[in-house]
Amino acid sequence: MTEYNTYIFDLDGTLLDTLDDLMASVNYALRQYGMPEHSREEIRRFVGNGVRLLMVRAIPNGEENVQFEDCFQTFREHYMAHSLDTTRPYNGIPELLAELKRRGKRLAVVSNKFCAATQELCRHFFPDTIEVAIGENEAEGIRKKPAPDTVIKALSQLGVGKENAVYVGDSDVDLMTARNSQLPCISVLWGFREKDFLKENGATTFAVAPKDILSFY
């Protein structure tokens, strides 16, 4: 059985519980334009495909709304200023990352969150464990997940290949990203999607708690 040496993690719903800060910024932006706000459960269903699609789902008529771009920009500005208000690592995540690092594993994050926020959150919460953090960056021509681009870039920056690497995430997008990157996938059950939904989308390996990840090879 092959031992994993490289772990590529999703961020939101996998390492960090970001839902309340995302909800606050979405609803702040919607209020500024007189649009109806959304519940925490609605926001949970909207996340997972990047912040632009989050706002497409949150704003009435999505990108067809004449105020979409302004509202989206308001969300971005508010979230960059408030992304650390309530966001915290899930219980057991700092200990998991520390143990993986102690064992000599290489650790990276790939996210559909915009790049500046991804890197700021990783620097703040995981400065001693996450070596590389890649977020959405249209200017560099890197396609967001489920395209394999961010994973390929993370592996390149780590200086390793796909051999003995594993992807860890909480959503159907993460499953597709792992598949497109030709990596095995560990699906976590403390994030934004339920086990039945993940199974329907092809998940076969599950972690109920962060420490479970240490037992997979």
PDB file of N, CA and C in Angstrom, residues 2 28 47 51-52 69 78 86 98 105 107 112-113 116-117 121 125 139 151 154 159 162 173 182 189 192 206 208:
ATOM      1  N   THR A   2       0.592   2.186  -0.904  1.00  0.00           N
ATOM      2  CA  THR A   2       1.402   3.388  -1.044  1.00  0.00           C
ATOM      3  C   THR A   2       1.084   4.398   0.055  1.00  0.00           C
ATOM      4  N   TYR A  28     -24.527  41.652   3.564  1.00  0.00           N
ATOM      5  CA  TYR A  28     -24.173  43.073   3.588  1.00  0.00           C
ATOM      6  C   TYR A  28     -24.291  43.652   2.176  1.00  0.00           C
ATOM      7  N   VAL A  47     -22.300  27.840  -1.582  1.00  0.00           N
ATOM      8  CA  VAL A  47     -20.835  27.872  -1.616  1.00  0.00           C
ATOM      9  C   VAL A  47     -20.276  26.614  -2.263  1.00  0.00           C
ATOM     10  N   VAL A  51     -16.412  32.427  -5.335  1.00  0.00           N
ATOM     11  CA  VAL A  51     -17.246  33.511  -4.816  1.00  0.00           C
ATOM     12  C   VAL A  51     -18.123  34.139  -5.891  1.00  0.00           C
ATOM     13  N   ARG A  52     -17.687  34.124  -7.146  1.00  0.00           N
ATOM     14  CA  ARG A  52     -18.543  34.698  -8.181  1.00  0.00           C
ATOM     15  C   ARG A  52     -19.822  33.890  -8.333  1.00  0.00           C
ATOM     16  N   GLU A  69     -22.518  43.289 -11.038  1.00  0.00           N
ATOM     17  CA  GLU A  69     -21.090  43.573 -10.885  1.00  0.00           C
ATOM     18  C   GLU A  69     -20.821  44.492  -9.701  1.00  0.00           C
ATOM     19  N   HIS A  78     -16.089  43.926   1.176  1.00  0.00           N
ATOM     20  CA  HIS A  78     -16.504  43.658   2.553  1.00  0.00           C
ATOM     21  C   HIS A  78     -15.844  42.389   3.072  1.00  0.00           C
ATOM     22  N   THR A  86     -15.222  35.771  12.210  1.00  0.00           N
ATOM     23  CA  THR A  86     -15.659  34.572  12.944  1.00  0.00           C
ATOM     24  C   THR A  86     -15.044  33.286  12.408  1.00  0.00           C
ATOM     25  N   ALA A  98      -0.245  19.793  12.056  1.00  0.00           N
ATOM     26  CA  ALA A  98       1.023  19.721  12.787  1.00  0.00           C
ATOM     27  C   ALA A  98       1.595  18.308  12.757  1.00  0.00           C
ATOM     28  N   LYS A 105       5.356  15.342   5.781  1.00  0.00           N
ATOM     29  CA  LYS A 105       4.470  15.457   4.621  1.00  0.00           C
ATOM     30  C   LYS A 105       4.519  16.868   4.048  1.00  0.00           C
ATOM     31  N   LEU A 107       2.407  19.964   2.386  1.00  0.00           N
ATOM     32  CA  LEU A 107       1.027  20.416   2.573  1.00  0.00           C
ATOM     33  C   LEU A 107       0.743  21.680   1.763  1.00  0.00           C
ATOM     34  N   ASN A 112     -11.201  27.910  -4.484  1.00  0.00           N
ATOM     35  CA  ASN A 112     -11.875  28.771  -5.451  1.00  0.00           C
ATOM     36  C   ASN A 112     -12.143  30.152  -4.871  1.00  0.00           C
ATOM     37  N   LYS A 113     -11.729  30.377  -3.636  1.00  0.00           N
ATOM     38  CA  LYS A 113     -11.770  31.718  -3.065  1.00  0.00           C
ATOM     39  C   LYS A 113     -10.710  32.558  -3.768  1.00  0.00           C
ATOM     40  N   ALA A 116      -6.020  36.439  -2.936  1.00  0.00           N
ATOM     41  CA  ALA A 116      -5.555  37.240  -1.798  1.00  0.00           C
ATOM     42  C   ALA A 116      -6.166  36.748  -0.492  1.00  0.00           C
ATOM     43  N   ALA A 117      -7.458  36.422  -0.514  1.00  0.00           N
ATOM     44  CA  ALA A 117      -8.119  35.943   0.697  1.00  0.00           C
ATOM     45  C   ALA A 117      -7.601  34.565   1.089  1.00  0.00           C
ATOM     46  N   LEU A 121      -5.754  33.989   4.717  1.00  0.00           N
ATOM     47  CA  LEU A 121      -6.285  33.053   5.700  1.00  0.00           C
ATOM     48  C   LEU A 121      -5.258  31.983   6.065  1.00  0.00           C
ATOM     49  N   PHE A 125      -3.848  31.472   9.852  1.00  0.00           N
ATOM     50  CA  PHE A 125      -4.191  30.297  10.648  1.00  0.00           C
ATOM     51  C   PHE A 125      -3.152  29.178  10.589  1.00  0.00           C
ATOM     52  N   ALA A 139      -6.273  36.566 -13.670  1.00  0.00           N
ATOM     53  CA  ALA A 139      -5.236  37.308 -14.379  1.00  0.00           C
ATOM     54  C   ALA A 139      -4.110  36.395 -14.843  1.00  0.00           C
ATOM     55  N   VAL A 151      -4.358  22.691  -8.655  1.00  0.00           N
ATOM     56  CA  VAL A 151      -3.642  21.541  -8.098  1.00  0.00           C
ATOM     57  C   VAL A 151      -2.281  21.391  -8.767  1.00  0.00           C
ATOM     58  N   ALA A 154       0.000  24.034  -7.458  1.00  0.00           N
ATOM     59  CA  ALA A 154       0.426  23.749  -6.086  1.00  0.00           C
ATOM     60  C   ALA A 154       1.522  22.691  -6.064  1.00  0.00           C
ATOM     61  N   GLY A 159       7.299  21.481  -5.641  1.00  0.00           N
ATOM     62  CA  GLY A 159       8.409  20.764  -6.241  1.00  0.00           C
ATOM     63  C   GLY A 159       8.238  19.259  -6.204  1.00  0.00           C
ATOM     64  N   LYS A 162       2.627  14.060  -8.942  1.00  0.00           N
ATOM     65  CA  LYS A 162       1.354  13.519  -8.469  1.00  0.00           C
ATOM     66  C   LYS A 162       1.515  12.228  -7.680  1.00  0.00           C
ATOM     67  N   VAL A 173     -17.423  19.440  -6.043  1.00  0.00           N
ATOM     68  CA  VAL A 173     -16.394  20.119  -6.825  1.00  0.00           C
ATOM     69  C   VAL A 173     -15.018  19.558  -6.486  1.00  0.00           C
ATOM     70  N   GLN A 182      -6.250  13.548 -11.438  1.00  0.00           N
ATOM     71  CA  GLN A 182      -5.792  12.156 -11.354  1.00  0.00           C
ATOM     72  C   GLN A 182      -5.192  11.849  -9.976  1.00  0.00           C
ATOM     73  N   LEU A 189     -16.441  14.937   6.320  1.00  0.00           N
ATOM     74  CA  LEU A 189     -17.874  14.994   6.634  1.00  0.00           C
ATOM     75  C   LEU A 189     -18.239  16.098   7.621  1.00  0.00           C
ATOM     76  N   PHE A 192     -19.400  21.383   4.201  1.00  0.00           N
ATOM     77  CA  PHE A 192     -20.628  21.987   3.701  1.00  0.00           C
ATOM     78  C   PHE A 192     -21.555  21.014   2.989  1.00  0.00           C
ATOM     79  N   PHE A 206     -14.043   8.408   3.285  1.00  0.00           N
ATOM     80  CA  PHE A 206     -14.590   9.468   4.129  1.00  0.00           C
ATOM     81  C   PHE A 206     -13.799   9.622   5.416  1.00  0.00           C
ATOM     82  N   VAL A 208     -14.498  11.177   9.128  1.00  0.00           N
ATOM     83  CA  VAL A 208     -15.522  11.718  10.030  1.00  0.00           C
ATOM     84  C   VAL A 208     -14.930  12.824  10.887  1.00  0.00           C
TER      85      VAL A 208
END
